[in-house]
Coordinates of C-alpha atoms and ligand atoms in Angstrom, one line a residue:
X1 CA 0.0 0.0 0.0
X2 CA 1.3 3.3 -1.1
X3 CA -0.8 5.5 1.2
X4 CA -0.4 3.6 4.5
X5 CA -1.5 5.7 7.5
X6 CA -0.3 4.0 10.7
X7 CA -3.5 4.8 12.9
X8 CA -6.0 4.0 10.2
X9 CA -4.4 1.1 8.4
X10 CA -2.2 -0.6 11.1
X11 CA -2.7 -2.6 14.2
X12 CA -2.8 -0.7 17.6
X13 CA -1.4 -2.9 20.5
X14 CA -2.5 -2.0 23.9
X15 CA -0.1 -2.6 26.6
X16 CA -0.8 -2.6 30.4
X17 CA 2.7 -1.6 31.4
X18 CA 2.2 -3.1 35.0
X19 CA 1.9 -6.6 33.5
X20 CA 3.8 -6.8 30.3
X21 CA 7.4 -7.5 31.6
X22 CA 9.3 -6.7 34.7
X23 CA 13.1 -6.2 34.2
X24 CA 14.1 -5.5 37.9
X25 CA 12.4 -8.2 39.8
X26 CA 10.0 -6.1 41.8
X27 CA 7.1 -7.8 40.4
X28 CA 5.6 -4.8 38.3
X29 CA 6.1 -4.6 34.6
X30 CA 8.2 -1.6 33.6
X31 CA 9.1 0.6 30.6
X32 CA 12.4 -1.1 30.0
X33 CA 10.4 -4.3 29.8
X34 CA 8.4 -2.9 27.0
X35 CA 11.5 -1.7 25.2
X36 CA 13.0 -5.3 25.6
X37 CA 9.9 -6.6 23.8
X38 CA 9.7 -4.3 20.8
X39 CA 11.3 -6.9 18.5
X40 CA 8.3 -9.2 19.5
X41 CA 5.8 -6.6 18.7
X42 CA 7.6 -5.6 15.3
X43 CA 7.7 -9.4 14.4
X44 CA 3.9 -9.6 15.3
X45 CA 3.4 -6.9 13.0
X46 CA 1.7 -3.9 14.9
X47 CA 2.0 -0.2 13.7
X48 CA 1.6 1.2 17.2
X49 CA 1.5 0.6 21.0
X50 CA -0.8 2.4 23.3
X51 CA 0.6 2.4 26.9
X52 CA -2.0 2.5 29.8
X53 CA -0.9 5.1 32.3
X54 CA 2.6 4.8 33.7
X55 CA 2.5 8.2 35.5
X56 CA 3.1 8.6 39.3
X57 CA 0.0 7.2 40.8
X58 CA -1.2 6.0 44.3
X59 CA -2.9 3.1 42.3
X60 CA -6.5 3.7 43.8
X61 CA -7.4 3.0 40.2
X62 CA -4.2 1.3 39.1
X63 CA -2.7 4.2 37.1
X64 CA -5.9 6.1 36.2
X65 CA -5.6 8.2 39.2
X66 CA -2.7 10.4 38.0
X67 CA -0.7 12.5 40.6
X68 CA 1.6 14.1 37.9
X69 CA 0.7 14.0 34.2
X70 CA 4.3 14.9 33.0
X71 CA 6.4 12.2 34.8
X72 CA 7.2 8.5 34.8
X73 CA 6.2 6.8 38.2
X74 CA 9.7 5.6 39.4
X75 CA 8.2 2.1 39.8
X76 CA 8.1 2.0 36.0
X77 CA 11.4 3.7 35.2
X78 CA 12.4 7.2 34.3
X79 CA 11.7 9.9 31.7
X80 CA 15.0 8.7 30.1
X81 CA 13.6 5.2 30.0
X82 CA 10.5 6.6 28.3
X83 CA 12.6 8.4 25.7
X84 CA 14.6 5.3 25.0
X85 CA 11.2 3.4 24.5
X86 CA 10.0 6.0 22.0
X87 CA 13.3 6.1 20.1
X88 CA 13.5 2.2 20.0
X89 CA 9.9 1.9 19.0
X90 CA 10.4 4.5 16.0
X91 CA 13.6 2.7 15.0
X92 CA 11.3 -0.3 14.2
X93 CA 8.5 1.8 12.7
X94 CA 6.3 1.4 15.7
X95 CA 4.3 4.4 17.0
X96 CA 3.6 5.2 20.5
X97 CA 0.2 6.2 21.8
X98 CA -0.2 7.6 25.4
X99 CA -3.1 7.3 27.4
X100 CA -4.0 10.7 28.9
X101 CA -6.3 10.8 31.8
X102 CA -7.4 14.5 31.9
X103 CA -10.9 14.3 33.3
X104 CA -9.8 13.9 36.9
X105 CA -6.6 13.7 38.9
X106 CA -5.4 11.6 41.8
X107 CA -6.4 13.1 45.1
X108 CA -2.8 13.1 45.8
X109 CA -2.0 15.3 42.9
X110 CA -0.6 18.7 44.0
X111 CA -3.4 20.6 42.5
X112 CA -5.9 18.8 44.6
X113 CA -3.8 18.9 47.6
X114 CA -3.7 22.7 47.3
X115 CA -7.4 22.9 46.4
X116 CA -8.8 21.0 49.3
X117 CA -6.6 22.9 51.8
X118 CA -8.7 26.0 51.5
X119 CA -11.6 27.7 50.0
X120 CA -9.5 30.7 49.0
X121 CA -10.0 30.8 45.1
X122 CA -6.2 31.6 44.7
X123 CA -5.5 28.1 46.2
X124 CA -6.6 26.2 42.9
X125 CA -10.0 25.8 44.8
X126 CA -11.7 26.2 41.4
X127 CA -9.8 23.8 39.5
X128 CA -12.1 21.2 40.9
X129 CA -15.9 21.2 41.4
X130 CA -17.0 22.1 44.9
X131 CA -20.4 22.6 46.2
X132 CA -22.2 23.2 49.5
X133 CA -24.3 20.7 50.9
X134 CA -28.1 21.1 50.1
X135 CA -30.4 21.7 53.2
X136 CA -31.7 18.4 54.1
X137 CA -32.0 16.0 56.9
X138 CA -30.5 12.7 55.4
X139 CA -27.1 12.3 54.2
X140 CA -28.3 11.8 50.7
X141 CA -30.6 14.7 50.7
X142 CA -27.7 17.0 51.6
X143 CA -25.7 15.9 48.4
X144 CA -25.4 18.8 45.7
X145 CA -27.2 16.7 43.2
X146 CA -28.1 13.1 42.4
X147 CA -25.2 12.1 40.0
X148 CA -23.7 8.6 40.7
X149 CA -20.2 7.6 40.4
X150 CA -19.2 5.1 37.6
X151 CA -17.7 3.0 40.4
X152 CA -20.1 3.0 43.3
X153 CA -22.3 5.2 45.1
X154 CA -22.9 8.9 44.9
X155 CA -20.5 11.1 42.8
X156 CA -19.7 13.4 45.7
X157 CA -16.9 13.2 48.3
X158 CA -17.0 15.3 51.6
X159 CA -14.1 17.4 52.5
X160 CA -14.5 18.0 56.4
X161 CA -11.7 20.5 56.6
X162 CA -13.4 23.2 54.2
X163 CA -17.0 21.9 54.6
X164 CA -17.8 21.2 51.0
X165 CA -18.4 18.4 48.7
X166 CA -16.2 17.7 45.6
X167 CA -17.4 15.9 42.4
X168 CA -15.8 12.5 41.5
X169 CA -17.4 10.6 38.7
X170 CA -15.1 7.6 39.4
X171 CA -13.4 6.7 42.8
X172 CA -13.5 9.3 45.6
X173 CA -9.6 9.3 45.2
X174 CA -10.3 10.6 41.6
X175 CA -11.7 14.2 41.9
X176 CA -12.9 15.7 38.6
X177 CA -11.3 18.7 37.4
X178 CA -13.2 21.8 36.4
X179 CA -12.6 22.2 32.8
X180 CA -14.5 25.4 32.6
X181 CA -11.7 27.2 34.5
X182 CA -9.4 28.5 31.6
X183 CA -6.2 27.6 33.8
X184 CA -7.3 24.2 34.0
X185 CA -7.8 24.0 30.2
X186 CA -4.4 25.6 29.7
X187 CA -2.7 23.2 32.1
X188 CA -4.1 20.1 30.6
X189 CA -3.4 21.2 27.1
X190 CA 0.2 21.8 28.2
X191 CA 0.3 18.3 29.2
X192 CA -0.5 17.3 25.5
X193 CA 2.2 19.6 24.2
X194 CA 4.7 18.1 26.9
X195 CA 4.4 14.7 25.5
X196 CA 4.1 15.8 21.8
X197 CA 7.5 17.6 22.3
X198 CA 8.8 14.2 23.5
X199 CA 7.9 12.7 20.1
X200 CA 4.6 10.9 21.0
X201 CA 2.6 10.0 18.2
X202 CA -0.8 10.1 19.7
X203 CA -3.2 9.9 22.6
X204 CA -6.0 7.8 23.8
X205 CA -8.0 10.1 25.9
X206 CA -9.6 8.7 29.1
X207 CA -13.5 9.3 29.3
X208 CA -12.9 12.6 27.2
X209 CA -16.7 13.2 26.9
X210 CA -16.9 13.8 30.6
X211 CA -14.5 16.7 30.8
X212 CA -17.4 19.3 30.8
X213 CA -20.3 19.1 33.1
X214 CA -23.6 20.9 33.1
X215 CA -22.7 24.4 34.3
X216 CA -25.1 24.4 37.0
X217 CA -24.8 20.7 37.9
X218 CA -28.5 19.9 37.3
X219 CA -29.9 16.6 38.6
X220 CA -29.8 13.8 35.9
X221 CA -33.2 12.2 35.0
X222 CA -33.7 8.9 36.6
X223 CA -34.6 5.5 34.9
X224 CA -34.6 1.9 35.7
X225 CA -31.3 0.1 35.9
X226 CA -29.3 -2.5 37.6
X227 CA -26.5 -0.5 39.0
X228 CA -26.8 2.8 40.6
X229 CA -25.0 4.7 37.7
X230 CA -27.3 3.0 35.3
X231 CA -30.4 4.4 37.1
X232 CA -29.5 8.0 35.8
X233 CA -29.8 9.1 32.3
X234 CA -26.4 10.9 31.6
X235 CA -27.8 14.0 30.3
X236 CA -25.9 16.6 32.5
X237 CA -22.8 14.8 33.7
X238 CA -21.3 13.9 30.2
X239 CA -21.5 14.9 26.5
X240 CA -21.9 18.8 27.1
X241 CA -21.6 21.1 24.0
X242 CA -18.5 22.7 25.2
X243 CA -16.6 19.6 24.4
X244 CA -16.6 20.4 20.6
X245 CA -14.6 23.7 20.7
X246 CA -12.1 21.9 23.0
X247 CA -11.6 19.2 20.5
X248 CA -11.3 21.8 17.8
X249 CA -8.3 23.4 19.8
X250 CA -6.8 20.1 20.6
X251 CA -6.9 18.9 17.0
X252 CA -5.2 22.4 16.1
X253 CA -2.3 21.4 18.5
X254 CA -2.1 17.9 17.1
X255 CA -2.0 19.1 13.5
X256 CA 0.9 21.2 14.3
X257 CA 3.0 17.9 14.0
X258 CA 2.7 15.4 11.2
X259 CA 0.6 12.3 11.5
X260 CA -0.4 12.7 15.1
X261 CA -3.6 11.1 16.4
X262 CA -6.1 11.1 19.1
X263 CA -8.6 8.4 19.9
X264 CA -11.2 9.2 22.5
X265 CA -12.6 6.7 25.0
X266 CA -16.2 7.4 24.9
X267 CA -18.2 7.1 28.1
X268 CA -21.5 5.4 27.7
X269 CA -20.7 5.1 24.0
X270 CA -23.1 4.5 21.2
X271 CA -21.8 4.3 17.6
X272 CA -23.7 7.7 16.8
X273 CA -22.1 9.4 19.8
X274 CA -18.6 8.3 18.9
X275 CA -18.8 9.1 15.3
X276 CA -20.1 12.6 16.2
X277 CA -17.0 13.5 18.2
X278 CA -14.7 12.7 15.0
X279 CA -13.9 14.7 12.0
X280 CA -11.1 16.7 10.5
X281 CA -11.3 19.4 13.4
X282 CA -12.4 17.0 16.2
X283 CA -11.0 13.6 17.1
X284 CA -9.5 11.3 14.5
X285 CA -11.4 8.2 16.2
X286 CA -13.5 7.4 19.2
X287 CA -14.2 3.9 20.6
X288 CA -17.7 2.6 20.1
X289 CA -17.4 -0.7 22.1
X290 CA -20.2 -2.5 20.3
X291 CA -18.4 -5.8 20.6
X292 CA -17.2 -5.4 24.3
X293 CA -20.2 -3.5 26.0
X294 CA -20.2 -1.7 29.3
X295 CA -18.0 -3.9 31.7
X296 CA -18.7 -6.7 29.1
X297 CA -22.3 -6.7 30.1
X298 CA -25.3 -6.9 27.7
X299 CA -23.2 -7.8 24.8
X300 CA -24.0 -10.7 22.4
X301 CA -22.2 -13.0 20.2
X302 CA -23.2 -15.0 17.1
X303 CA -23.7 -14.3 13.5
X304 CA -27.0 -12.4 13.8
X305 CA -25.8 -10.2 16.5
X306 CA -22.5 -9.5 15.2
X307 CA -24.0 -8.8 11.7
X308 CA -26.3 -6.2 13.1
X309 CA -23.6 -4.6 14.9
X310 CA -21.4 -4.4 11.8
X311 CA -24.2 -2.9 9.6
X312 CA -24.9 -0.5 12.4
X313 CA -21.3 0.8 12.5
X314 CA -21.1 0.7 8.8
X315 CA -24.1 2.9 8.4
X316 CA -23.3 5.4 11.1
X317 CA -19.6 5.8 10.5
X318 CA -20.1 5.5 6.9
X319 CA -22.5 8.4 6.8
X320 CA -20.1 10.5 9.1
X321 CA -17.1 9.7 7.0
X322 CA -15.4 8.6 10.0
X323 CA -13.0 5.7 10.3
X324 CA -14.1 3.1 12.8
X325 CA -12.2 1.4 15.4
X326 CA -12.6 -2.3 16.4
X327 CA -12.0 -3.3 20.0
X328 CA -12.4 -6.9 21.2
X329 CA -10.8 -6.5 24.5
X330 CA -9.1 -4.0 26.8
X331 CA -8.2 -3.4 30.5
X332 CA -11.7 -2.8 31.5
X333 CA -13.7 -5.9 30.2
X334 CA -13.3 -9.8 30.3
X335 CA -11.0 -10.9 27.6
X336 CA -12.6 -12.2 24.3
X337 CA -11.3 -15.7 24.9
X338 CA -12.9 -15.6 28.4
X339 CA -16.0 -14.4 26.8
X340 CA -16.4 -16.8 23.9
X341 CA -14.2 -20.0 24.7
X342 CA -15.0 -23.0 26.9
X343 CA -11.9 -24.7 28.5
X344 CA -8.7 -24.1 26.6
X345 CA -10.3 -24.5 23.2
X346 CA -9.2 -21.4 21.3
X347 CA -11.4 -21.9 18.1
X348 CA -14.0 -19.1 19.2
X349 CA -11.1 -16.7 20.1
X350 CA -10.0 -17.1 16.4
X351 CA -13.3 -15.9 15.3
X352 CA -13.0 -12.9 17.5
X353 CA -9.4 -12.3 16.3
X354 CA -10.7 -12.7 12.7
X355 CA -13.3 -10.0 13.3
X356 CA -10.8 -7.7 14.9
X357 CA -8.4 -7.9 11.9
X358 CA -10.8 -8.0 9.1
X359 CA -13.6 -5.5 9.8
X360 CA -13.4 -2.1 8.4
X361 CA -11.7 -0.1 11.2
X362 CA -8.5 0.2 13.1
X363 CA -7.9 -3.0 15.1
X364 CA -7.1 -2.5 18.9
X365 CA -5.4 -5.6 20.0
X366 CA -5.0 -6.0 24.0
X367 CA -1.8 -7.6 24.9
X368 CA -2.2 -11.3 25.6
X369 CA -5.2 -11.7 23.4
X370 CA -2.9 -12.9 20.7
X371 CA -2.3 -16.1 22.8
X372 CA -5.8 -16.3 24.2
X373 CA -5.1 -15.3 27.8
X374 CA -7.9 -16.0 30.0
X375 CA -9.2 -13.8 33.0
X376 CA -7.9 -14.8 36.5
X377 CA -10.8 -16.0 38.5
X378 CA -10.3 -14.1 41.9
X379 CA -11.6 -14.7 45.3
X380 CA -13.3 -11.8 47.0
X381 CA -10.3 -11.1 49.1
X382 CA -7.9 -11.0 46.1
X383 CA -9.7 -8.4 44.3
X384 CA -7.9 -5.1 44.0
X385 CA -9.9 -3.3 41.5
X386 CA -12.5 -0.7 43.0
X387 CA -15.1 -1.9 40.7
X388 CA -14.7 -5.4 41.8
X389 CA -14.9 -4.4 45.6
X390 CA -18.0 -2.3 44.9
X391 CA -20.1 -4.9 42.9
X392 CA -18.9 -8.3 44.0
X393 CA -20.3 -10.9 43.3
X394 CA -22.3 -9.4 40.3
X395 CA -19.3 -8.0 38.8
X396 CA -15.8 -9.2 39.9
X397 CA -14.0 -6.1 38.6
X398 CA -11.2 -5.8 36.2
X399 CA -8.2 -7.5 37.7
X400 CA -9.0 -10.7 35.8
X401 CA -8.1 -9.3 32.4
X402 CA -4.8 -7.6 33.8
X403 CA -2.7 -10.6 34.8
X404 CA 1.0 -10.9 33.8
X405 CA 1.9 -11.6 30.1
X406 CA 2.5 -15.4 29.5
X407 CA 5.8 -15.4 27.8
X408 CA 6.9 -18.8 28.5
X409 CA 6.2 -21.8 30.8
X410 CA 8.7 -21.0 33.5
X411 CA 7.3 -20.5 37.0
X412 CA 6.2 -16.8 36.6
X413 CA 5.6 -17.1 33.0
X414 CA 8.9 -15.1 32.1
X415 CA 7.1 -12.1 33.4
X416 CA 9.3 -11.5 36.6
X417 CA 11.9 -13.1 38.6
X418 CA 10.1 -11.8 41.6
X419 CA 6.7 -11.9 43.1
X420 CA 4.2 -10.7 40.5
X421 CA 1.9 -7.8 41.6
X422 CA -1.2 -10.1 40.5
X423 CA -0.7 -13.7 40.1
X424 CA 0.1 -15.4 36.9
X425 CA -2.8 -17.3 35.4
X426 CA -2.5 -21.2 36.3
X427 CA -2.8 -22.1 32.5
X428 CA 0.5 -20.3 31.9
X429 CA 2.7 -23.5 31.9
X430 CA 0.8 -24.6 28.7
X431 CA -0.5 -21.3 27.5
X432 CA 2.2 -19.0 26.6
X433 CA 4.0 -17.3 23.7
X434 CA 7.0 -19.8 23.5
X435 CA 4.6 -22.7 23.4
X436 CA 2.3 -21.2 20.8
X437 CA 5.1 -20.2 18.6
X438 CA 5.9 -23.9 18.2
X439 CA 2.5 -24.8 17.3
X440 CA 1.5 -24.0 13.6
X441 CA -2.3 -24.0 14.6
X442 CA -2.1 -21.9 17.7
X443 CA -3.9 -18.6 18.1
X444 CA -0.7 -16.8 18.1
X445 CA 0.4 -17.9 14.7
X446 CA -3.2 -17.3 13.4
X447 CA -2.8 -13.8 14.7
X448 CA 0.4 -13.1 13.4
X449 CA -0.6 -14.7 9.9
X450 CA -3.7 -12.5 9.6
X451 CA -1.9 -9.3 10.6
X452 CA 0.7 -10.2 7.7
X453 CA -2.1 -11.1 5.3
X454 CA -4.0 -7.9 6.1
X455 CA -0.8 -5.8 5.2
X456 CA -0.5 -7.4 1.8
X457 CA -4.2 -7.2 1.1
X458 CA -5.4 -3.7 0.6
X459 CA -9.1 -4.7 0.5
X460 CA -8.8 -6.1 4.0
X461 CA -7.7 -2.6 5.2
X462 CA -9.4 0.0 3.0
X463 CA -12.0 -2.0 1.2
X464 CA -15.7 -1.3 1.5
X465 CA -17.6 -3.8 3.7
X466 CA -20.8 -5.4 3.0
X467 CA -22.4 -8.2 5.0
X468 CA -23.9 -10.8 2.7
X469 CA -26.3 -13.6 3.4
X470 CA -24.4 -16.7 3.9
X471 CA -26.9 -19.3 3.3
X472 CA -26.4 -20.8 6.7
X473 CA -27.6 -19.4 10.0
X474 CA -24.4 -20.3 11.8
X475 CA -22.2 -18.6 9.3
X476 CA -21.4 -14.7 9.3
X477 CA -20.2 -13.7 5.8
X478 CA -19.1 -10.2 4.6
X479 CA -17.1 -8.9 1.7
X480 CA -14.3 -6.2 1.7
X481 CA -14.0 -4.9 -1.7
X482 CA -11.6 -2.4 -3.5
X483 CA -11.6 -2.0 -7.3
X484 CA -10.0 -5.0 -8.6
X485 CA -10.1 -7.0 -5.2
X486 CA -12.8 -8.6 -3.4
X487 CA -12.3 -10.7 -0.2
X488 CA -15.1 -12.9 1.1
X489 CA -14.7 -13.5 4.7
X490 CA -16.7 -16.4 6.2
X491 CA -16.9 -17.3 9.9
X492 CA -18.6 -20.5 11.2
X493 CA -19.7 -19.7 14.7
X494 CA -20.9 -23.2 15.5
X495 CA -19.2 -26.3 16.7
X496 CA -20.8 -28.2 13.7
X497 CA -19.7 -28.0 10.0
X498 CA -21.7 -25.7 7.8
X499 CA -22.2 -25.1 4.1
X500 CA -22.3 -21.6 2.6
X501 CA -24.3 -21.2 -0.6
X502 CA -22.9 -20.7 -4.3
X503 CA -24.7 -17.3 -4.2
X504 CA -22.5 -16.2 -1.2
X505 CA -19.5 -17.2 -3.0
X506 CA -20.1 -15.1 -6.0
X507 CA -16.9 -14.8 -7.8
X508 CA -14.8 -15.7 -4.8
X509 CA -13.1 -18.9 -5.5
X510 CA -9.5 -18.8 -4.6
X511 CA -8.7 -19.7 -1.0
X512 CA -6.7 -17.1 0.7
X513 CA -6.7 -18.3 4.2
X514 CA -8.3 -20.9 6.3
X515 CA -8.2 -22.5 9.8
X516 CA -9.6 -25.7 8.4
X517 CA -7.7 -28.8 9.4
X518 CA -9.5 -31.4 7.3
X519 CA -9.0 -32.0 3.5
X520 CA -11.5 -29.7 1.7
X521 CA -13.8 -31.9 -0.6
X522 CA -14.3 -30.8 -4.3
X523 CA -16.8 -27.7 -3.8
X524 CA -20.1 -28.9 -5.2
X525 CA -22.2 -26.0 -5.3
X526 CA -21.1 -24.0 -2.3
X527 CA -18.3 -24.3 0.3
X528 CA -18.2 -26.5 3.2
X529 CA -16.9 -25.0 6.3
X530 CA -15.3 -26.9 9.4
X531 CA -16.5 -26.3 12.9
X532 CA -15.4 -22.7 13.9
X533 CA -13.8 -22.3 10.8
X534 CA -12.3 -18.8 9.6
X535 CA -12.2 -18.8 5.9
X536 CA -11.0 -15.9 3.5
X537 CA -11.5 -16.2 -0.2
X538 CA -10.4 -14.1 -3.0
X539 CA -12.3 -12.9 -6.0
X540 CA -12.4 -10.1 -8.2
Ligands
NOJ1 C1 -11.6 4.6 31.8 C2 -10.5 3.6 31.9 O1 -10.4 2.7 31.0 C3 -10.7 2.9 33.2 O2 -9.8 1.8 33.4 C4 -10.7 3.9 34.4 O3 -10.9 3.2 35.5 C5 -11.7 5.1 34.1 N1 -11.5 5.5 32.7 C6 -11.3 6.2 35.1 O4 -10.2 6.8 34.5
CA2 CA1 9.7 -3.6 37.5

């Protein structure tokens, strides 16, 4: 491809630095660990890495409570390690995307320390959102409004020293910033500039659509919902119109450098919402999460569900002229292999990987999903994530998908020589990168092959997408088409063989790729698919 654009056409690999590779035996992954594995990532074929936060943090939300946006937590390394990582990544043609958490800070951030110390406006008081109690007898009636935290309970924390509440849409240790204060806006955009000057290629913006709140903090309308935060319609706490001019300004800063990128993490995402935040003077992309859902809840699987979701994204992103993203896993949801596989069989995980790599949109590949890592199953007393602590046993939190990368079959899976911060999955003696490299039919080799195939096949990257009837209720089929190249992707979601119709095949006759193990009989009017087969055919 002559016009390869890294963030549109390449695969972006998400690294949770804490769990990738520990180089000093303290049980925490670190930046030198990422640098040490860049050759692995180059060989896998990714175009960019997105690093979850490595900034100084008290870890109340494992890095998403940031105490200094322009520094490296000493546990992960130094700024010099960071510069070396960027330089080494670039030397291999790998771009670096940082996770910017600008909606809130840690309560240990010097800004909040100053703000909470006094009501004096000169003391950064107005950098956060403070309100007096409302008159009322019960504790809940005194809260400034009815907003709920994404994590648990009300979104208001009480500060006894100064007698006011502060807003926190996440943990109480994550106070929300007041983006209406021009000094906050300036300081946060300076964070963006700081990392751009350090040669960072792009940003993933944590809950960007929550930066601005309704100016008068009106109550949200209520509705039926299973969790407190779902019992509110999020009318006044997110998606305020002030976000658009801010995105315009941010985009102006990014466009001052070549090929820079911003992808937004859309809170309470819908495809419509995600698409509306993107454009030439807005974000390059925004997550829509139709395959992962909120905390992995309420999300379906199977040819009909997936077809419907694909058509919806094609319609909405297509009409908006916005390039979609595809997310199958991240640090907030159960891993795809955990969601779709039984036992250690990886066949359904190959379907998820095939979707990730053949749909129209930028694939976001979460570390470890290329070897089908499964979530840890933790006991209540092992849970560290505030979400798990709040919602156990309905939600077990997000620790499960954050376990150490399984590099090899040695006792700590090659992740650390010390004691890992979170235990290594019990399946690591068999399920690890070293073992999967040796196995031609492994999920790892499948992933690597498909990334390579994608690179050589422009229609798989840029081609128009159309879902087509497959002739079988258990098979999802879609085409990717560019002038002169038509690829048919056929995915058998069932554990039984299936037959796709001659009409589906159309002009596609040449086999491009398949996970089929058995000999394929002569096609007699159609194509027989193995159980869970992933099949790519080439036509013109
Ligand atoms: C979204 C992040 O993905 C999640 O991990 C975090 O807990 C919240 N934002 C708060 O920063
Ligand atoms: Ca370490």
